[in-house]
CSV table of C-alpha atoms in Angstrom, one decimal:
chain,number,residue,atom,x,y,z
A,1,MET,CA,-42.8,-15.7,125.9
A,2,THR,CA,-40.9,-12.8,124.5
A,3,GLN,CA,-37.8,-14.8,123.6
A,4,LYS,CA,-39.0,-18.2,122.2
A,5,GLY,CA,-42.0,-20.1,121.2
A,6,SER,CA,-44.9,-19.1,119.0
A,7,HIS,CA,-47.6,-16.8,120.5
A,8,GLN,CA,-50.1,-14.2,119.4
A,9,SER,CA,-48.7,-10.8,118.6
A,10,ARG,CA,-51.1,-9.2,121.1
A,11,LYS,CA,-49.8,-11.3,124.0
A,12,VAL,CA,-46.2,-10.6,123.1
A,13,ILE,CA,-46.7,-6.9,123.0
A,14,ASN,CA,-48.7,-6.9,126.3
A,15,ALA,CA,-45.9,-8.9,127.9
A,16,LEU,CA,-43.3,-6.4,126.6
A,17,ILE,CA,-45.4,-3.6,128.1
A,18,LEU,CA,-45.4,-5.3,131.5
A,19,LEU,CA,-41.7,-6.0,131.4
A,20,ASN,CA,-40.9,-2.4,130.8
A,21,CYS,CA,-43.1,-1.4,133.7
A,22,ASP,CA,-41.4,-3.7,136.1
A,23,GLU,CA,-39.4,-2.0,138.8
A,24,GLY,CA,-37.6,-5.1,140.0
A,25,GLU,CA,-33.9,-5.7,140.3
A,26,PHE,CA,-33.6,-7.1,136.8
A,27,ASN,CA,-34.9,-3.9,135.1
A,28,GLN,CA,-31.9,-1.6,135.5
A,29,ARG,CA,-33.4,1.2,133.3
A,30,ARG,CA,-37.1,2.0,133.6
A,31,LEU,CA,-38.5,3.8,130.6
A,32,ARG,CA,-41.3,6.3,130.6
A,33,GLY,CA,-44.7,5.2,129.3
A,34,GLU,CA,-44.5,7.5,126.3
A,35,ASP,CA,-41.1,6.0,125.3
A,36,VAL,CA,-42.4,2.4,125.6
A,37,ALA,CA,-45.5,3.2,123.6
A,38,GLU,CA,-43.5,4.8,120.8
A,39,VAL,CA,-41.1,1.9,120.6
A,40,LEU,CA,-43.8,-0.8,120.6
A,41,LYS,CA,-46.1,1.3,118.3
A,42,VAL,CA,-49.0,1.3,120.6
A,43,SER,CA,-51.1,4.0,122.1
A,44,LEU,CA,-50.8,5.3,125.7
A,45,ARG,CA,-54.4,4.3,126.3
A,46,ARG,CA,-53.5,0.7,125.6
A,47,PHE,CA,-50.4,1.0,127.7
A,48,ASP,CA,-52.4,2.2,130.7
A,49,ARG,CA,-55.2,-0.4,130.1
A,50,VAL,CA,-52.7,-3.3,130.2
A,51,LYS,CA,-51.2,-2.0,133.5
A,52,LYS,CA,-54.7,-1.6,135.0
A,53,ARG,CA,-55.8,-5.1,134.1
A,54,PHE,CA,-52.6,-6.6,135.5
A,55,VAL,CA,-53.2,-4.9,138.9
A,56,GLU,CA,-57.0,-5.6,139.1
A,57,GLU,CA,-57.5,-8.9,137.2
A,58,GLY,CA,-54.1,-10.7,137.1
A,59,LEU,CA,-51.5,-11.7,134.6
A,60,GLU,CA,-53.6,-13.9,132.3
A,61,THR,CA,-56.2,-11.2,131.7
A,62,ALA,CA,-53.5,-8.6,131.2
A,63,LEU,CA,-51.8,-10.7,128.5
A,64,GLY,CA,-54.8,-12.2,126.7
A,65,GLY,CA,-57.6,-9.8,127.5
A,66,ARG,CA,-61.0,-10.5,129.0
A,67,PRO,CA,-63.0,-13.4,127.6
A,68,ARG,CA,-65.8,-12.3,125.4
A,69,GLN,CA,-69.2,-12.3,127.0
A,70,ARG,CA,-71.4,-11.6,124.0
A,71,GLN,CA,-72.9,-14.7,122.4
A,72,TYR,CA,-73.9,-14.5,118.8
A,73,GLU,CA,-77.0,-16.3,117.6
A,74,ARG,CA,-76.3,-18.6,114.7
A,75,LYS,CA,-78.6,-17.9,111.8
A,76,ALA,CA,-77.4,-20.6,109.4
A,77,ASP,CA,-78.8,-23.7,111.0
A,78,GLY,CA,-79.1,-27.0,109.1
A,79,ASP,CA,-82.5,-26.2,107.6
A,80,LEU,CA,-81.3,-22.8,106.3
A,81,GLU,CA,-78.1,-24.4,104.9
A,82,ALA,CA,-80.2,-27.0,103.0
A,83,ARG,CA,-82.4,-24.3,101.6
A,84,LEU,CA,-79.5,-22.1,100.5
A,85,VAL,CA,-77.8,-25.1,98.8
A,86,ALA,CA,-81.0,-25.9,96.9
A,87,LEU,CA,-81.5,-22.3,96.0
A,88,SER,CA,-77.9,-21.8,94.7
A,89,CYS,CA,-78.3,-24.9,92.5
A,90,SER,CA,-81.6,-23.6,90.9
A,91,GLU,CA,-82.1,-21.3,88.0
A,92,PRO,CA,-81.1,-17.6,88.7
A,93,PRO,CA,-83.8,-15.0,88.6
A,94,LYS,CA,-84.8,-13.3,85.4
A,95,GLY,CA,-82.3,-10.7,84.2
A,96,TYR,CA,-79.3,-12.5,85.7
A,97,SER,CA,-77.1,-15.1,84.2
A,98,GLN,CA,-75.9,-16.5,87.5
A,99,TRP,CA,-76.4,-16.4,91.3
A,100,SER,CA,-74.3,-14.0,93.4
A,101,LEU,CA,-73.9,-13.9,97.1
A,102,ARG,CA,-76.1,-10.8,97.5
A,103,LEU,CA,-78.7,-12.2,95.2
A,104,LEU,CA,-78.9,-15.4,97.3
A,105,ALA,CA,-79.1,-13.4,100.5
A,106,ASP,CA,-81.9,-11.2,99.2
A,107,ARG,CA,-83.8,-14.1,97.7
A,108,ALA,CA,-83.6,-16.1,101.0
A,109,VAL,CA,-85.2,-13.1,102.8
A,110,GLU,CA,-87.9,-12.7,100.1
A,111,LEU,CA,-88.8,-16.4,100.5
A,112,GLU,CA,-89.0,-15.8,104.3
A,113,TYR,CA,-86.3,-18.4,105.1
A,114,VAL,CA,-85.0,-15.9,107.6
A,115,ASP,CA,-85.7,-12.3,108.6
A,116,SER,CA,-82.3,-10.9,107.6
A,117,LEU,CA,-79.2,-12.5,106.1
A,118,SER,CA,-75.8,-11.1,105.2
A,119,TYR,CA,-73.9,-12.2,102.0
A,120,GLU,CA,-71.0,-13.2,104.2
A,121,THR,CA,-73.1,-15.9,105.9
A,122,VAL,CA,-74.1,-17.1,102.5
A,123,ARG,CA,-70.5,-17.3,101.5
A,124,ARG,CA,-69.6,-19.5,104.5
A,125,VAL,CA,-72.5,-21.8,103.7
A,126,LEU,CA,-71.5,-22.2,100.1
A,127,LYS,CA,-67.8,-22.7,101.0
A,128,LYS,CA,-68.7,-25.4,103.6
A,129,ASN,CA,-70.7,-27.3,100.9
A,130,GLU,CA,-68.1,-26.7,98.1
A,131,ILE,CA,-70.6,-24.9,95.9
A,132,LYS,CA,-69.7,-22.1,93.4
A,133,PRO,CA,-72.8,-21.2,91.5
A,134,TRP,CA,-71.0,-18.4,89.6
A,135,ARG,CA,-68.6,-20.9,87.9
A,136,ARG,CA,-69.4,-22.8,84.7
A,137,ILE,CA,-67.2,-25.0,82.6
A,138,GLY,CA,-67.6,-26.5,79.1
A,139,TRP,CA,-68.3,-30.3,79.3
A,140,VAL,CA,-69.0,-33.1,76.8
A,141,ILE,CA,-72.3,-34.5,78.2
A,142,PRO,CA,-73.0,-38.0,76.8
A,143,PRO,CA,-76.5,-39.2,76.3
A,144,GLY,CA,-77.9,-41.4,79.1
A,145,GLY,CA,-79.0,-44.9,78.5
A,146,SER,CA,-77.7,-45.0,74.9
A,147,ALA,CA,-76.8,-48.4,73.6
A,148,GLU,CA,-75.0,-46.9,70.5
A,149,PHE,CA,-72.8,-44.8,72.7
A,150,VAL,CA,-71.7,-47.6,75.0
A,151,ALA,CA,-71.1,-50.0,72.1
A,152,ALA,CA,-68.8,-47.6,70.4
A,153,MET,CA,-67.1,-46.7,73.6
A,154,GLU,CA,-66.4,-50.3,74.5
A,155,ARG,CA,-65.1,-51.0,71.0
A,156,VAL,CA,-62.5,-48.2,71.4
A,157,LEU,CA,-61.6,-49.4,74.9
A,158,ASP,CA,-61.0,-52.9,73.7
A,159,VAL,CA,-58.7,-51.6,71.0
A,160,TYR,CA,-56.6,-49.8,73.6
A,161,ARG,CA,-56.1,-53.1,75.4
A,162,ARG,CA,-54.2,-54.6,72.5
A,163,PRO,CA,-50.5,-55.2,73.1
A,164,TYR,CA,-48.0,-53.4,70.9
A,165,ASP,CA,-47.8,-55.0,67.4
A,166,GLY,CA,-45.6,-53.3,64.8
A,167,ALA,CA,-47.4,-55.2,62.0
A,168,ASN,CA,-50.8,-53.9,63.2
A,169,PRO,CA,-50.2,-50.5,64.9
A,170,VAL,CA,-53.0,-48.6,66.7
A,171,VAL,CA,-53.0,-45.0,65.6
A,172,CYS,CA,-55.2,-42.2,66.9
A,173,MET,CA,-56.1,-39.3,64.7
A,174,ASP,CA,-57.6,-35.9,65.3
A,175,GLU,CA,-57.5,-32.3,64.0
A,176,THR,CA,-58.0,-28.8,65.3
A,177,PRO,CA,-58.5,-25.4,63.6
A,178,ARG,CA,-56.1,-22.6,64.5
A,179,GLN,CA,-56.5,-18.9,63.9
A,180,LEU,CA,-53.5,-17.0,62.6
A,181,ILE,CA,-53.0,-13.8,64.7
A,182,ARG,CA,-50.4,-11.0,64.2
A,183,GLU,CA,-49.3,-8.7,67.0
A,184,THR,CA,-50.0,-5.0,66.3
A,185,ARG,CA,-47.5,-3.8,68.9
A,186,SER,CA,-44.3,-5.5,70.2
A,187,PRO,CA,-44.9,-7.3,73.5
A,188,LEU,CA,-43.2,-6.1,76.7
A,189,LEU,CA,-40.7,-8.7,77.8
A,190,PRO,CA,-41.0,-10.1,81.4
A,191,GLY,CA,-38.8,-8.9,84.2
A,192,PRO,CA,-38.4,-9.3,88.0
A,193,GLY,CA,-41.8,-8.8,89.4
A,194,ARG,CA,-43.4,-8.3,86.0
A,195,VAL,CA,-45.1,-10.8,83.7
A,196,GLN,CA,-44.9,-10.5,79.9
A,197,ARG,CA,-47.5,-8.1,78.5
A,198,HIS,CA,-49.4,-8.3,75.2
A,199,ASP,CA,-51.5,-5.6,73.8
A,200,TYR,CA,-55.2,-6.5,73.7
A,201,GLU,CA,-55.4,-5.4,70.0
A,202,TYR,CA,-54.4,-7.9,67.3
A,203,GLU,CA,-54.8,-8.5,63.6
A,204,ARG,CA,-56.4,-11.6,62.1
A,205,CYS,CA,-54.4,-13.3,59.4
A,206,GLY,CA,-56.7,-16.2,58.4
A,207,VAL,CA,-57.2,-19.7,59.7
A,208,CYS,CA,-55.6,-23.1,59.1
A,209,ASN,CA,-56.0,-26.7,60.3
A,210,VAL,CA,-53.6,-29.0,62.1
A,211,PHE,CA,-53.9,-32.8,61.8
A,212,MET,CA,-52.5,-35.0,64.5
A,213,ALA,CA,-51.8,-38.7,64.4
A,214,THR,CA,-50.2,-40.5,67.3
A,215,GLU,CA,-49.3,-44.0,68.2
A,216,PRO,CA,-49.8,-44.2,72.0
A,217,LEU,CA,-47.8,-47.4,72.7
A,218,ALA,CA,-44.8,-46.3,70.6
A,219,GLY,CA,-44.7,-42.7,71.8
A,220,THR,CA,-44.5,-41.2,68.3
A,221,ARG,CA,-46.7,-38.8,66.5
A,222,MET,CA,-47.0,-37.0,63.1
A,223,THR,CA,-48.5,-33.6,62.3
A,224,LYS,CA,-49.6,-31.8,59.2
A,225,VAL,CA,-50.7,-28.2,58.8
A,226,THR,CA,-53.2,-27.5,55.9
A,227,ASP,CA,-55.0,-24.4,54.7
A,228,ARG,CA,-58.4,-26.0,55.0
A,229,LYS,CA,-60.2,-28.9,56.6
A,230,THR,CA,-61.9,-30.8,53.8
A,231,LYS,CA,-62.4,-34.4,52.8
A,232,ILE,CA,-59.5,-34.1,50.3
A,233,ASP,CA,-57.1,-32.9,53.1
A,234,TRP,CA,-58.1,-35.7,55.3
A,235,ALA,CA,-57.6,-38.3,52.6
A,236,GLN,CA,-54.2,-36.9,51.8
A,237,PHE,CA,-53.3,-37.1,55.5
A,238,LEU,CA,-54.3,-40.7,55.6
A,239,GLN,CA,-52.0,-41.4,52.7
A,240,ASP,CA,-49.2,-39.8,54.7
A,241,ILE,CA,-50.0,-42.1,57.6
A,242,ALA,CA,-50.0,-45.2,55.3
A,243,GLU,CA,-46.6,-44.1,53.8
A,244,ARG,CA,-45.1,-43.8,57.3
A,245,TYR,CA,-46.2,-47.3,58.2
A,246,THR,CA,-45.1,-49.1,55.0
A,247,ASP,CA,-44.3,-52.3,56.8
A,248,ALA,CA,-47.6,-52.6,58.6
A,249,GLU,CA,-50.1,-55.1,57.4
A,250,ARG,CA,-53.2,-53.2,58.7
A,251,ILE,CA,-53.4,-49.9,60.6
A,252,THR,CA,-56.1,-49.5,63.2
A,253,LEU,CA,-57.2,-45.8,63.1
A,254,ILE,CA,-59.2,-44.4,65.9
A,255,MET,CA,-61.0,-41.1,65.1
A,256,ASP,CA,-64.1,-39.1,65.8
A,257,ASN,CA,-67.4,-39.1,63.8
A,258,LEU,CA,-66.7,-35.9,61.8
A,259,ASN,CA,-68.5,-35.9,58.4
A,260,THR,CA,-65.2,-35.7,56.5
A,261,HIS,CA,-63.9,-38.9,58.1
A,262,ARG,CA,-65.6,-41.3,55.8
A,263,PRO,CA,-64.2,-43.8,53.2
A,264,GLY,CA,-66.0,-41.9,50.5
A,265,ALA,CA,-63.5,-39.1,50.9
A,266,LEU,CA,-60.7,-41.4,49.6
A,267,TYR,CA,-62.6,-41.8,46.3
A,268,GLU,CA,-62.9,-38.0,46.0
A,269,ALA,CA,-59.2,-37.6,46.4
A,270,PHE,CA,-57.7,-40.5,44.5
A,271,PRO,CA,-58.6,-42.8,41.6
A,272,PRO,CA,-60.8,-45.8,42.5
A,273,ASP,CA,-58.0,-48.4,42.5
A,274,GLN,CA,-55.7,-46.2,44.6
A,275,ALA,CA,-58.6,-45.3,47.0
A,276,LYS,CA,-59.6,-48.9,47.5
A,277,ALA,CA,-56.0,-50.0,48.1
A,278,LEU,CA,-55.6,-47.2,50.7
A,279,TRP,CA,-58.9,-48.1,52.4
A,280,ASP,CA,-57.7,-51.7,52.7
A,281,ARG,CA,-54.7,-50.6,54.7
A,282,PHE,CA,-56.9,-49.2,57.5
A,283,GLU,CA,-59.4,-50.4,60.0
A,284,PHE,CA,-61.6,-47.5,61.0
A,285,VAL,CA,-62.7,-47.3,64.6
A,286,TYR,CA,-65.0,-44.4,65.5
A,287,THR,CA,-65.4,-42.8,68.9
A,288,PRO,CA,-69.1,-42.3,69.9
A,289,LYS,CA,-70.7,-38.9,69.4
A,290,HIS,CA,-70.1,-36.7,72.5
A,291,GLY,CA,-67.3,-39.1,73.4
A,292,SER,CA,-64.2,-37.5,71.8
A,293,TRP,CA,-62.4,-37.8,75.2
A,294,LEU,CA,-61.9,-41.4,74.2
A,295,ASN,CA,-59.4,-40.3,71.5
A,296,VAL,CA,-55.8,-40.2,72.7
A,297,ALA,CA,-55.0,-37.9,69.8
A,298,GLU,CA,-57.2,-35.2,71.5
A,299,ILE,CA,-54.9,-35.5,74.5
A,300,GLU,CA,-51.8,-35.0,72.3
A,301,LEU,CA,-53.5,-32.0,70.6
A,302,ASN,CA,-54.1,-30.4,74.0
A,303,VAL,CA,-50.5,-30.9,75.0
A,304,MET,CA,-49.4,-29.4,71.7
A,305,ILE,CA,-51.7,-26.4,72.2
A,306,SER,CA,-50.6,-25.7,75.7
A,307,GLN,CA,-46.8,-26.2,75.1
A,308,CYS,CA,-46.4,-24.8,71.6
A,309,LEU,CA,-49.5,-22.9,70.2
A,310,ASN,CA,-50.5,-20.9,73.3
A,311,ARG,CA,-49.3,-17.7,71.6
A,312,ARG,CA,-49.9,-15.5,68.6
A,313,ILE,CA,-48.6,-16.8,65.3
A,314,ASP,CA,-49.4,-15.0,62.1
A,315,THR,CA,-48.2,-17.2,59.2
A,316,ILE,CA,-48.6,-20.9,58.3
A,317,ALA,CA,-44.9,-21.2,57.6
A,318,GLN,CA,-44.1,-20.1,61.2
A,319,LEU,CA,-46.8,-22.4,62.5
A,320,ARG,CA,-45.3,-25.4,60.6
A,321,GLU,CA,-41.8,-24.6,61.9
A,322,GLN,CA,-42.9,-24.4,65.5
A,323,ILE,CA,-45.0,-27.5,65.4
A,324,SER,CA,-42.2,-29.4,63.6
A,325,ALA,CA,-39.8,-28.5,66.4
A,326,TRP,CA,-42.3,-29.4,69.1
A,327,GLN,CA,-42.9,-32.8,67.4
A,328,ALA,CA,-39.2,-33.6,67.1
A,329,HIS,CA,-38.6,-32.9,70.7
A,330,ARG,CA,-41.6,-34.9,72.0
A,331,ASP,CA,-40.7,-37.8,69.8
A,332,GLN,CA,-37.1,-37.7,71.1
A,333,LEU,CA,-38.6,-38.0,74.6
A,334,GLN,CA,-40.8,-40.9,73.5
A,335,ALA,CA,-43.7,-39.3,75.4
A,336,LYS,CA,-46.5,-41.8,75.7
A,337,VAL,CA,-50.1,-41.8,77.0
A,338,ASN,CA,-50.6,-44.4,79.8
A,339,TRP,CA,-54.2,-45.2,79.1
A,340,GLN,CA,-55.7,-47.1,82.1
A,341,PHE,CA,-59.5,-46.8,81.6
A,342,THR,CA,-61.1,-50.1,80.6
A,343,ALA,CA,-64.6,-51.4,79.6
A,344,GLN,CA,-64.9,-52.9,83.1
A,345,ASP,CA,-64.2,-49.5,84.7
A,346,ALA,CA,-66.8,-47.9,82.3
A,347,ARG,CA,-69.5,-50.3,83.4
A,348,ILE,CA,-68.9,-49.2,87.0
A,349,LYS,CA,-68.1,-45.5,86.8
A,350,LEU,CA,-70.3,-44.7,83.8
A,351,LYS,CA,-73.2,-47.0,84.8
A,352,ARG,CA,-75.7,-44.2,84.1
A,353,LEU,CA,-74.8,-44.3,80.4
A,354,TYR,CA,-75.9,-48.0,80.0
A,355,PRO,CA,-79.5,-48.9,79.2
A,356,THR,CA,-81.4,-50.4,82.1
A,357,PHE,CA,-83.5,-53.6,82.1
A,358,ASN,CA,-86.7,-54.3,83.9
A,359,GLU,CA,-86.5,-57.8,85.4
């Protein structure tokens, strides 16, 4: 036990105590109890207790100790667990934004679920049922039973099923506002055992907008940083897309339902003949409201933010330089989005979103 195998540290120390107390032929040098206790970092009281248990109760008790006789009554039975789960999923009391372990324990006693309850018992119940009432995340919650939502969703999913066609490319477009922030103090560089540190104070330097257009099947993308996010800016970005795909007969453009993403914006930015010619180059496909997750360009924007823009940048010129470098590297890798979700999957996994019929 003391030389090989995996055992509890208490058993190993008790075994070493007994070996040093042995007066047999293999123990050539017998140490005093004080010396053994000092080497093993144990008290003399424990040293004597292990010897006494070995003499009176045998080797197993001396190594592992006496079995515990006290039986603890289990408070959290199935009924109490169900009540705590239901309580943790309900609205918190007035004056509190969320449930805590102590609040749940006190509330369970107030409702006479149990005479007394510790917050540790509540913690084990919540952990067992994988409930964290103190956590919240932002979510895009679609309307239930909406025919308009599912119609727009299936239209987008059908477009994603098209094979690659250079004459009729499928392009996804999205945009995101960015805040320009300047450091007021130089950050401390990271080192061994120390992460990079930024001062909490910063200086606002204005805002800008980043347009993103990506072709998922080709693994290419294009970006543009503008001072504002207006109809004129969007129309000019569409002209940039059309100029990039000069050989395309018609461009299928998937985008969200923002009020600036309308054909009328083209007539505000260009003369009527030019606006109509530009409009004819595109087939507009809109994602449903509260369904922006269907836009692949949003995925690309999140990748760009996490890889490139997750820091403080104070000028538009620097922002354009960083985004241009990120775009060139990602285009070189031909990074694509492997979209697998289909309309058939939606009818199964998102069945609650479809209208129901009474037969």
